[in-house]
XYZ file of C-alpha atoms in Angstrom:
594
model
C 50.385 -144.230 91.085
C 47.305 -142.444 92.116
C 48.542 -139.357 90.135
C 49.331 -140.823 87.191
C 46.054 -142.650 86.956
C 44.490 -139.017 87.327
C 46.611 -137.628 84.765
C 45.565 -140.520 82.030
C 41.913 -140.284 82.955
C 41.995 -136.368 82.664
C 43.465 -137.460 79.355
C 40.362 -138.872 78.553
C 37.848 -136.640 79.933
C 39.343 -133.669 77.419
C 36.463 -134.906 75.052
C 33.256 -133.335 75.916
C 30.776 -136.341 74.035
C 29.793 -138.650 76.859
C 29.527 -141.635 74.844
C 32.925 -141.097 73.357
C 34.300 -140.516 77.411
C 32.532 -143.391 78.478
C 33.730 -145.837 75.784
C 37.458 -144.781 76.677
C 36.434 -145.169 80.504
C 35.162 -148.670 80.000
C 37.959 -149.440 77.908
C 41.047 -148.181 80.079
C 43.226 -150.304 81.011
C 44.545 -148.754 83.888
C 44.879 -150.031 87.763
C 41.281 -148.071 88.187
C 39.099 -149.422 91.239
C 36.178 -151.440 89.221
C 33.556 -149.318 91.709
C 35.333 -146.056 91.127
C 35.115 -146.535 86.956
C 31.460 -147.204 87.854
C 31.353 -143.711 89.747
C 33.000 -141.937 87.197
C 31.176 -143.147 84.655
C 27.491 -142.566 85.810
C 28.894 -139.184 86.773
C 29.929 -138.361 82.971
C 27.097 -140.137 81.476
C 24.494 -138.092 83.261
C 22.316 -136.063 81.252
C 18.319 -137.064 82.183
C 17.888 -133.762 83.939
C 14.775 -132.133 82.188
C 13.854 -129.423 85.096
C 16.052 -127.732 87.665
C 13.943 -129.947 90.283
C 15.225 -132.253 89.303
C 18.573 -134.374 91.644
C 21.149 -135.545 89.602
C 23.751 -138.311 90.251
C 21.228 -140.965 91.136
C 22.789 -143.844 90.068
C 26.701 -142.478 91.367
C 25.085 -141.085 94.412
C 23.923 -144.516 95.518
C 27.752 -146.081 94.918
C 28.874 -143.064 97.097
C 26.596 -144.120 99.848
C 27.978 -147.599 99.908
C 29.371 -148.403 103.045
C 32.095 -150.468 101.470
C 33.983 -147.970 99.275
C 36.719 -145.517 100.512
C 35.081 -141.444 100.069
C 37.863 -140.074 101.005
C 40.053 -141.587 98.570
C 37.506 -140.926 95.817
C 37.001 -137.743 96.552
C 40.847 -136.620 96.465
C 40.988 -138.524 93.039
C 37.503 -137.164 92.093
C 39.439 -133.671 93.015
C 42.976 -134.933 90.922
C 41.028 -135.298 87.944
C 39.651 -131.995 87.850
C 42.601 -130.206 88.032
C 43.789 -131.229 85.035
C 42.580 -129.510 81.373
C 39.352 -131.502 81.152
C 36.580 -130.755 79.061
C 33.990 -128.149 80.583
C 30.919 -130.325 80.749
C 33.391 -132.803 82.440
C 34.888 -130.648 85.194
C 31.462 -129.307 85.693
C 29.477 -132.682 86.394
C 32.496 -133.743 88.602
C 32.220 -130.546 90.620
C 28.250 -130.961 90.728
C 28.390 -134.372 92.077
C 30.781 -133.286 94.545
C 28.524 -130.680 95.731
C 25.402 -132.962 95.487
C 26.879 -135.412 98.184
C 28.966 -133.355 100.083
C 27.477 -130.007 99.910
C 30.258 -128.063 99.711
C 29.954 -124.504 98.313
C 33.089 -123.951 96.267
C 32.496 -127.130 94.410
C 28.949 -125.510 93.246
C 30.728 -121.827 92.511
C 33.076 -124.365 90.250
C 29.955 -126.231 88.290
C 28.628 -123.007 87.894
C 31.216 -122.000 86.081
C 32.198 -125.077 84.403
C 28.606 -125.173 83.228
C 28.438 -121.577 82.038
C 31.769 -122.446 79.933
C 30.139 -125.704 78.196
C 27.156 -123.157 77.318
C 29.796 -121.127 75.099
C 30.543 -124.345 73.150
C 28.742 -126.632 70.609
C 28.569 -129.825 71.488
C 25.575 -132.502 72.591
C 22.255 -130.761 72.894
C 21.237 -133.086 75.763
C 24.518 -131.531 77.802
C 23.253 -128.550 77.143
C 19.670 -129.205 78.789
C 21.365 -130.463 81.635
C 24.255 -127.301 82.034
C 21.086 -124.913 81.947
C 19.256 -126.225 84.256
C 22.026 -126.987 86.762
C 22.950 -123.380 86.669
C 19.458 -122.467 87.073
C 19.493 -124.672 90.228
C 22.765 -123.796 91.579
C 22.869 -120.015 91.060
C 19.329 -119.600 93.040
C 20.838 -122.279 95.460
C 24.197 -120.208 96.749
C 22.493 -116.975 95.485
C 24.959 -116.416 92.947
C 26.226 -112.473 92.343
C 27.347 -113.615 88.873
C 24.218 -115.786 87.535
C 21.280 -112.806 88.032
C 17.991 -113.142 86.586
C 18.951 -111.815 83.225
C 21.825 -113.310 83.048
C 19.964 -116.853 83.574
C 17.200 -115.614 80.866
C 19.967 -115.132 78.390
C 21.819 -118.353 78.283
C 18.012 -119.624 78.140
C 17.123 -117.851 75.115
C 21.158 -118.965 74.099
C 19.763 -122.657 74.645
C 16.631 -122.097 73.194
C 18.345 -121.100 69.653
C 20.797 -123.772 69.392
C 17.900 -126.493 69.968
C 18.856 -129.437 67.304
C 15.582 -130.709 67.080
C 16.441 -133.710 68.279
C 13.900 -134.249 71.378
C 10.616 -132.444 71.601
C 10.082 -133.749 74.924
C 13.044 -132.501 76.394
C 12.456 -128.697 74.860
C 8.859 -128.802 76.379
C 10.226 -128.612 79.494
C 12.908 -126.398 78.612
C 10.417 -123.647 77.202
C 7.664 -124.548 80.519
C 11.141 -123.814 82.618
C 11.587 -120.338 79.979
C 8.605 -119.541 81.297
C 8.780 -119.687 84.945
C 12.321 -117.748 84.721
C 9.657 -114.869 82.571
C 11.429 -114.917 79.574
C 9.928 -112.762 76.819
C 6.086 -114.230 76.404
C 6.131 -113.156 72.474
C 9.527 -114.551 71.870
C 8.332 -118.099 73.290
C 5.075 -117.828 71.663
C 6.683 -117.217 68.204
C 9.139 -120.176 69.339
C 6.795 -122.345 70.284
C 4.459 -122.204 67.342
C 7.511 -122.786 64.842
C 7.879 -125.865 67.065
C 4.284 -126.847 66.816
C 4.742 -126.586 62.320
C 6.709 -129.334 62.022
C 3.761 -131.281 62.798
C 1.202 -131.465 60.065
C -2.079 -132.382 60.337
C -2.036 -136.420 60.354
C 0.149 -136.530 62.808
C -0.961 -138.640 65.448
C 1.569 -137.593 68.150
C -1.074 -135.832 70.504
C 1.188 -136.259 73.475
C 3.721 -133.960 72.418
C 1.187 -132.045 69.853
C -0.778 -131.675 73.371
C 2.279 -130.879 75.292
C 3.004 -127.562 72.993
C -1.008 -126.294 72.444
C -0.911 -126.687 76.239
C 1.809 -124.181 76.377
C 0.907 -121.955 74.068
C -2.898 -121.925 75.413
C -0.641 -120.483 78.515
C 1.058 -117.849 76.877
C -1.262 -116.371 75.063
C -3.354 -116.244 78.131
C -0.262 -114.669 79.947
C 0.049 -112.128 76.863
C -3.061 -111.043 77.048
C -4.371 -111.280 80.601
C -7.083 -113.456 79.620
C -8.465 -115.854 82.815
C -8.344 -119.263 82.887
C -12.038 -120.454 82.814
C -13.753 -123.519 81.901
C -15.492 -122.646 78.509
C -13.687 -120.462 76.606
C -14.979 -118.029 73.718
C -11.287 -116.086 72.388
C -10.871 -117.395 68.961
C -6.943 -117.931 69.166
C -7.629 -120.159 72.108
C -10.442 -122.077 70.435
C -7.912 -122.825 67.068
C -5.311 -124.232 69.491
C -7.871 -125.974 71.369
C -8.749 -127.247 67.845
C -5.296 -128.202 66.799
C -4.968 -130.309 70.077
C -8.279 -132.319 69.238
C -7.310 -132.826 65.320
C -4.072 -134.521 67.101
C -5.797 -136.936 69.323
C -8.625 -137.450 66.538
C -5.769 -138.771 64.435
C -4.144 -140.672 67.043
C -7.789 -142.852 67.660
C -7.860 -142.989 64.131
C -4.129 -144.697 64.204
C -5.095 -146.642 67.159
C -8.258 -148.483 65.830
C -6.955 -148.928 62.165
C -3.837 -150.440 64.135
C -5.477 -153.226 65.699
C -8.635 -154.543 67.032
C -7.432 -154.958 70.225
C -6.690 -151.352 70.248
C -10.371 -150.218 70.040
C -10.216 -149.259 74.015
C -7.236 -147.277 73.231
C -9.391 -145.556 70.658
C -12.817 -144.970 72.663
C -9.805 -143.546 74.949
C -8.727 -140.840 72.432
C -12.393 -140.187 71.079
C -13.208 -139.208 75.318
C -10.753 -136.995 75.593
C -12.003 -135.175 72.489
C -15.544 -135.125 73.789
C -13.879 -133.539 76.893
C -11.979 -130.816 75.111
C -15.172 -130.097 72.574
C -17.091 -129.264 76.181
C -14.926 -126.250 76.820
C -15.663 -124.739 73.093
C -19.133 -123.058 72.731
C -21.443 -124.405 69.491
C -19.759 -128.301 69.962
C -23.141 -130.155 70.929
C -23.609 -132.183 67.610
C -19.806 -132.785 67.714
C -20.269 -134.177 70.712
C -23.302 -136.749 70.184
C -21.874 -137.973 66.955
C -18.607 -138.647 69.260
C -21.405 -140.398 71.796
C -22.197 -142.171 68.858
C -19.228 -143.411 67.463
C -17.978 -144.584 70.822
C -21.386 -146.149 71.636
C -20.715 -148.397 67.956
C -17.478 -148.832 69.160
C -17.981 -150.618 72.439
C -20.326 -152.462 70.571
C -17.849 -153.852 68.429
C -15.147 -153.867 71.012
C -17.142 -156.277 73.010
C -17.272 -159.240 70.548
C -13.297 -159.035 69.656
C -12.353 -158.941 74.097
C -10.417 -161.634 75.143
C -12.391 -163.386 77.943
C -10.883 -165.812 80.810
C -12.274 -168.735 81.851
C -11.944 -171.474 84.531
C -13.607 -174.952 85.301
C -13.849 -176.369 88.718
C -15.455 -179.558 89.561
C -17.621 -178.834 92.229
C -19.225 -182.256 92.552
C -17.480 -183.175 95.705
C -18.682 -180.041 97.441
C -22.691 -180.369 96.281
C -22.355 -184.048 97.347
C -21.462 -183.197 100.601
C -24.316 -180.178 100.541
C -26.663 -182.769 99.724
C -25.988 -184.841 102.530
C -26.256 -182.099 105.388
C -29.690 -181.393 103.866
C -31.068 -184.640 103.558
C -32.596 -185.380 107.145
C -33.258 -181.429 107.604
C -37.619 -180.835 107.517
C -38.672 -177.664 105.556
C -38.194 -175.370 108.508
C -34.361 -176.502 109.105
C -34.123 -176.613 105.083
C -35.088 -172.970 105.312
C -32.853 -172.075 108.065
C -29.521 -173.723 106.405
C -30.235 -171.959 103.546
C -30.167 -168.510 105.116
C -28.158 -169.169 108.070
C -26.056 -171.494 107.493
C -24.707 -170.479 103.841
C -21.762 -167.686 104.301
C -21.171 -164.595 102.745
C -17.715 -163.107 101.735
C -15.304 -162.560 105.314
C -14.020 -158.678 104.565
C -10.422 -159.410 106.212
C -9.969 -162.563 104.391
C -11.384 -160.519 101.155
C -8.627 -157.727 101.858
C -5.614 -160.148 102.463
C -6.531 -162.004 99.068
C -6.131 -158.749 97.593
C -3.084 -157.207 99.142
C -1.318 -160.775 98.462
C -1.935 -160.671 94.744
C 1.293 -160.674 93.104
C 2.043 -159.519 89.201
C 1.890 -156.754 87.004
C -1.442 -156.792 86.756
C -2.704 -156.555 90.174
C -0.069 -154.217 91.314
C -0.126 -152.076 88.981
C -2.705 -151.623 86.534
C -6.359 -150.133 87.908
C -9.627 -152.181 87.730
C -12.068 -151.077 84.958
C -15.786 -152.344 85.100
C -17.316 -152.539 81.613
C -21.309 -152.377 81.631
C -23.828 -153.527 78.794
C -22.202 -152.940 75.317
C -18.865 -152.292 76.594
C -19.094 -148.898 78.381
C -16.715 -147.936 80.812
C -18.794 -147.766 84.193
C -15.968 -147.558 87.142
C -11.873 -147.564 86.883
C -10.104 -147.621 90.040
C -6.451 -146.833 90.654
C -3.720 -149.360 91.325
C -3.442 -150.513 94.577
C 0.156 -150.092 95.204
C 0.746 -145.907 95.126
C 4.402 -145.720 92.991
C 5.897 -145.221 96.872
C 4.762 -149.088 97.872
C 1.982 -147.478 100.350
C -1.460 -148.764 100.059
C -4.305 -146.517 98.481
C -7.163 -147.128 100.741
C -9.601 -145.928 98.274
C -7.899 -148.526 95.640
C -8.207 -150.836 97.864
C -11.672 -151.018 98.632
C -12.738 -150.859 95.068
C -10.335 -153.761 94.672
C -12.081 -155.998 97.750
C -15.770 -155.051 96.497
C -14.709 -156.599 92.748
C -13.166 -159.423 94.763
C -16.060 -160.356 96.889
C -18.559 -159.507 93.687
C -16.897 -162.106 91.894
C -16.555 -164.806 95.088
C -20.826 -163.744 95.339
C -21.148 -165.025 91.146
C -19.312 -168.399 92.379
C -20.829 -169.003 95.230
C -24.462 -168.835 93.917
C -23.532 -171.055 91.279
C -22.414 -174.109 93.546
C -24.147 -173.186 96.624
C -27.036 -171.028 96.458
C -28.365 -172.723 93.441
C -28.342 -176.080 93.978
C -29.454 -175.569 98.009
C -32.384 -173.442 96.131
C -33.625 -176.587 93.811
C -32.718 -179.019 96.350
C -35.413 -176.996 98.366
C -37.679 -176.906 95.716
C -37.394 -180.133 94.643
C -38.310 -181.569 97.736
C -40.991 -178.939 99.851
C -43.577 -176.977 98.966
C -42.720 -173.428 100.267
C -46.113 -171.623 101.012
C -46.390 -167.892 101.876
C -46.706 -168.838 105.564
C -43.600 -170.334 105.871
C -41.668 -166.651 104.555
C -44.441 -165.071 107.034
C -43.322 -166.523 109.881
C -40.008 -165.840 109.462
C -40.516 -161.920 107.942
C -42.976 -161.431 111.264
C -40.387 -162.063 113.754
C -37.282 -160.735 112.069
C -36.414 -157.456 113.836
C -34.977 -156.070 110.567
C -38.083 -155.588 108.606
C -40.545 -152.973 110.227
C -43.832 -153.386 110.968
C -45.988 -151.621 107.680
C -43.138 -153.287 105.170
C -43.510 -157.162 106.147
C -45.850 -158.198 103.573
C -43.925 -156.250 100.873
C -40.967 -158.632 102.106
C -42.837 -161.488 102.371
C -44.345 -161.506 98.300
C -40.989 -160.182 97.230
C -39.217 -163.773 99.141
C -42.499 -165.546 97.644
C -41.927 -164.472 93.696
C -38.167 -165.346 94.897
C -39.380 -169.423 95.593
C -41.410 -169.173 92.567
C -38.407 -168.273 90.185
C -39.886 -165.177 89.166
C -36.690 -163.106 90.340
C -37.885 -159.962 88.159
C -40.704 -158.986 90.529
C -38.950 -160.305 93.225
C -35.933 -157.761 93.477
C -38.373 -154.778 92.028
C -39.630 -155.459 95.384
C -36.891 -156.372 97.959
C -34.250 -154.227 96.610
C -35.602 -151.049 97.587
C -37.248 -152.664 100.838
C -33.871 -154.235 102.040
C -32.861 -150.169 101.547
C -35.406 -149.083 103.958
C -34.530 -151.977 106.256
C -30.827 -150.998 106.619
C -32.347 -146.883 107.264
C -34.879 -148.708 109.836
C -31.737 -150.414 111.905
C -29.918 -147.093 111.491
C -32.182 -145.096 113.455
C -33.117 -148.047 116.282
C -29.292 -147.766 116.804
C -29.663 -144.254 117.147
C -28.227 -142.550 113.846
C -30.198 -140.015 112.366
C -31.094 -141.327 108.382
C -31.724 -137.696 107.228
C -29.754 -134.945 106.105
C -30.841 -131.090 106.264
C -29.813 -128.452 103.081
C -29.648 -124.610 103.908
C -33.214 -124.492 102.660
C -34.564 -126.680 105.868
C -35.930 -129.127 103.478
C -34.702 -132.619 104.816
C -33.667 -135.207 102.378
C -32.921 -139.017 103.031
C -29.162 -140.195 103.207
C -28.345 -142.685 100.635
C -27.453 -146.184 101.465
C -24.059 -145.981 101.403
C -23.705 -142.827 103.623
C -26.260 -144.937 105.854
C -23.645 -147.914 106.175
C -21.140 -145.439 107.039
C -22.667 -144.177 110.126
C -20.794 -144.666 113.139
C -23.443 -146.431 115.209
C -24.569 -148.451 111.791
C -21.004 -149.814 112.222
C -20.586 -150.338 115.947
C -24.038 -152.431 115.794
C -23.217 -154.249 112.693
C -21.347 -157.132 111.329
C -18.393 -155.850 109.251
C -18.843 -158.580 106.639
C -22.642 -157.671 106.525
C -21.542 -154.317 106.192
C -19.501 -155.279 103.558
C -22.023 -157.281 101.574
C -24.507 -154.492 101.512
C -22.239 -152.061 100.194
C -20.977 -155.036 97.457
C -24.555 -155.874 96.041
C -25.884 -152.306 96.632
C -23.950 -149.274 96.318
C -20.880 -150.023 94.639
C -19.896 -149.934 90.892
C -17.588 -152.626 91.404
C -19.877 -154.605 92.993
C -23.563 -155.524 91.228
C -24.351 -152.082 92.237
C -28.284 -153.375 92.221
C -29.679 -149.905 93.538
C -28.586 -147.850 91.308
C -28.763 -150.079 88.280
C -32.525 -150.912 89.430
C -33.619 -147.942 90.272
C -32.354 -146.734 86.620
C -33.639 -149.259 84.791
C -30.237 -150.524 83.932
C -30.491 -154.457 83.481
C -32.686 -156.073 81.019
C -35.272 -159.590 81.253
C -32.412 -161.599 81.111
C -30.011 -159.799 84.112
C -32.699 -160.966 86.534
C -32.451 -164.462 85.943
C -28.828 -164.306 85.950
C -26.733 -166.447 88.770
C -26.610 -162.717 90.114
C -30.260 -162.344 90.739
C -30.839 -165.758 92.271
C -27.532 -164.101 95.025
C -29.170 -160.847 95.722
C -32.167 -162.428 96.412
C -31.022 -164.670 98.578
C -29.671 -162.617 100.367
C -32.490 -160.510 100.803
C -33.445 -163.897 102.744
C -30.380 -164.358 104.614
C -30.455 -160.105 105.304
C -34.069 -160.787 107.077
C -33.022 -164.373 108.738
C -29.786 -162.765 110.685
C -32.076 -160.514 112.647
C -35.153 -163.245 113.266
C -33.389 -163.947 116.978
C -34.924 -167.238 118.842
C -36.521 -168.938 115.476
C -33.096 -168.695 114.311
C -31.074 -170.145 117.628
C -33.574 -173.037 118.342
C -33.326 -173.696 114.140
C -29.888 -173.859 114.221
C -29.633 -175.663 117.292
C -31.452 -178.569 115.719
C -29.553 -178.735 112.365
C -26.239 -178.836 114.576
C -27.620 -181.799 116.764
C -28.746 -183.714 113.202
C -25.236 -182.776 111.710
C -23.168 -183.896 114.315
C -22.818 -187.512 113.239
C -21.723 -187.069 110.038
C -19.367 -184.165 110.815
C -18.119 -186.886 113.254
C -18.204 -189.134 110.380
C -16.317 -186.873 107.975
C -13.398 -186.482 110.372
C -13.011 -189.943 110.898
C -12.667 -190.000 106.766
């Protein structure tokens, strides 16, 4: 039975066209074994091998390592099959897959073969990408006496001419592969550029357009020993340089005429140009009518983005805010608002993140646009393509989480706590004094700075305020740095010492030991990073205008430049809180009861 099966499939694996084979498979009518038709088929159908590095047989080889099928049985029929008249490129992947999973040296000597047969046939130019590059493979592999180096650089060149045109993608490889095996450098430059013509100049495929200038850039460089080197002057580079640019011009061109949505995709393009313009001498006003044109484009881009937006009603929670605060004097008012008011838990922040589910949290990186749409941070995805976690990813990932948790929370806690307060005291400058004197985070010579910069804080005037605190808070975090015995300066081969920057402060070992991990956290959030408010830098650059510092953002930062100076203020801060527990006890009490 088993032999006469063989002999009708062998039948059908005389024709060489895999779709034809694979019809007639599917069709047969035979007593085949449903998983072994599945075998056979992947096995014939396979033809997505673009480099010799490439493993075939993925989708047969995980069938064969089923624990449920019978190997031995498929083998021998596997084996049947091939002894019959079959077509080349048949007999050939058989033999390969048999090698593949078994490793078995005369079934490799046979694909060899089988493949090197196929090659002195017509027949479907993808076959043909695949024979070449499995004899590549397998005569390095069992060191084949037939298969030499010249030999293999003939049936390239063989492969090379009979190229149908049908997949530019697939001969890029083929000629970076040419290449590698040192085929002729003027032959594949003369190839390649005959390629490259069939492209005018409005085409708009700068992938593949790309893909060829790359490769010739390389030859020609090969041809004529010329180095590598950032900025390059030889005029045949600059022209293919040139021709790669006129590609992706056209493709920006495609993608904003396209669309609006697709003006990203086209301040995408117009970058890379920039980038390519900064390896070609004489490109400067290129380049800043590029910055230009981008700078109109992000403009533009920012009126047409699609924004997302959420309403919560918060009522219950200020209610309940209201009532804690209600029987508190000024100096417990003062302490609940920078004691008792939370900032962002890291571990809870990282398990929010690593639990996010979809496409576009897995996958996709963050991107932080600044004012008029420029790109100002992009982080990879979390998820690496292997299911590990990128740590780096990851932490850009929790600082955008928390930033955004910091917007919410001053707009239903730390506002309405900050009028309440208002509302109802009168904060004088003594009242900040006495907690700035005794708060071990603020050194002695930088107090009253603190102090006016919490005062303009009380008095709404959050402009002044932060030009103040933010680069205090700064030299608050170096003060605690050194009292826990890390040195804050950093030496250059010159002797001259120069201070660390905040975040390289934070990451000091004893910084850490000493410090709370979530106020670690928050510092590096609000201060240092670009997916966080990133308030040093964009202070200290002038980055935000009037209207950023009396954002919901502004009121946060400084409040926590309260909270920052509270944590450290030791007994004023015990016996405070002590007091607001014993006065919120009843209607916690109450509350449970509820």
């Amino acid at each position: 039975m088993a032999e006469k099966m063989a002999e009708q499939i062998a039948e059908i694996l005389k024709e060489p066209n895999f779709q034809t084979a694979e019809k007639a498979l599917t069709d047969f009518c035979g007593p085949m074994d449903g998983e072994f038709r599945n075998l056979l088929v992947d096995i014939i159908v396979e033809r997505w091998i673009d480099t010799p590095k490439d493993v075939p047989f993925s989708y047969a080889r995980s069938i064969w390592n089923r624990k449920d099928i019978n190997r031995e049985e498929y083998q021998a029929l596997l084996e049947e099959i091939r002894s019959y008249p079959i077509a080349p490129i048949n007999k050939a992947k058989i033999s390969d897959f048999l090698w593949v999973v078994e490793n078995d040296f005369s079934n490799a000597k046979i694909a060899e073969t089988a493949y090197c047969e196929h090659l002195k046939n017509t027949g479907a130019f993808a076959d043909h990408i695949m024979a070449i590059n499995r004899i590549l493979f397998i005569s390095k592999k069992i060191r084949s006496k037939e298969i030499n180096e010249e030999v293999r650089k003939n049936l390239l060149i063989k492969v090379l001419e009979e190229y149908d045109n049908s997949s530019h993608a697939k001969i890029g490889y083929l000629i970076k592969t040419a290449m590698e095996e040192k085929v002729d450098t003027g032959y594949l430059i003369s190839y390649v550029e005959n390629i490259s013509k069939t492209y005018d100049d409005n085409s708009c495929d700068a992938l593949l357009i790309g893909k060829f200038c790359d490769l010739l850039e390389e030859l020609y460089c090969r041809k004529n020993n010329w180095q590598k080197k950032k900025c390059i002057t030889e005029l045949k580079l600059i022209a293919i340089r040139r021709r790669k640019i006129q590609a992706i011009r056209m493709e920006a061109e495609y993608a904003g005429a396209s669309s609006k949505g697709n003006l990203m995709r086209k301040i995408h393009y117009l970058k890379e140009v920039i980038q390519l313009l900064k390896t070609i001498q004489g490109t400067e006003e290129e380049r800043k009518a590029l910055l230009q044109e981008i700078a109109q484009i992000e403009e533009a881009s920012l009126s047409e983005m699609m924004v997302w937006s959420d309403k919560q009603d918060a009522s219950g929670i200020v209610k309940e805010l209201f009532r804690q605060l209600e029987d508190l004097d000024k100096e417990e008012a003062l302490c609940y608002f920078a004691s008792f008011l939370p900032i962002p838990v890291r571990e809870k922040v990282k398990n929010q993140v690593l639990n996010r589910t979809g496409i576009l949290n897995t996958i996709f990186p963050a991107a932080i646009l600044g004012k008029g749409g420029k790109l100002i941070a992009k982080s990879r995805p979390v998820k690496k393509p292997d299911g590990t976690i990128d740590e780096g990813a990851l932490k850009d990932n929790m600082e955008r989480t928390a930033a955004m948790e910091m917007d919410y929370f001053a707009q239903i806690l730390v506002r309405n706590t900050f009028e309440y307060i208002r509302s109802r005291f009168v904060i004088e400058e003594s009242d900040v004094k006495k907690i700035v004197d005794v708060s071990c985070a603020i050194p002695e010579g930088r107090k009253e700075s603190y102090t006016k910069g919490l005062m303009f804080g009380f008095s709404g005037d959050f402009l002044t305020a932060l030009s103040i605190l933010i680069p205090q808070i700064e030299n608050a975090v170096r003060y605690l740095a050194v009292e826990c015995g890390e040195p804050v300066y950093n030496m250059n081969e010159e002797g001259i010492e120069e201070v660390k920057p905040m975040h390289a402060v934070l990451e000091l070992e004893g910084v850490k030991e000493s410090l709370d991990e979530d106020l670690i956290f928050a510092l590096n959030t609000i201060f240092c990073s670009k997916f966080g408010f990133n308030m040093r830098n964009n202070v200290a650059h002038g980055m935000l205008d009037d209207q950023a510092f009396q954002s919901f953002k502004a009121l946060y930062i400084w409040w926590f430049a309260l909270k920052f100076c509270y944590l450290f203020c030791g007994k004023l801060q015990e016996e405070n809180r002590s007091k607001i527990n014993k006065k919120l006890k009843p209607l916690m009490e109450k509350n449970k009861k509820l």
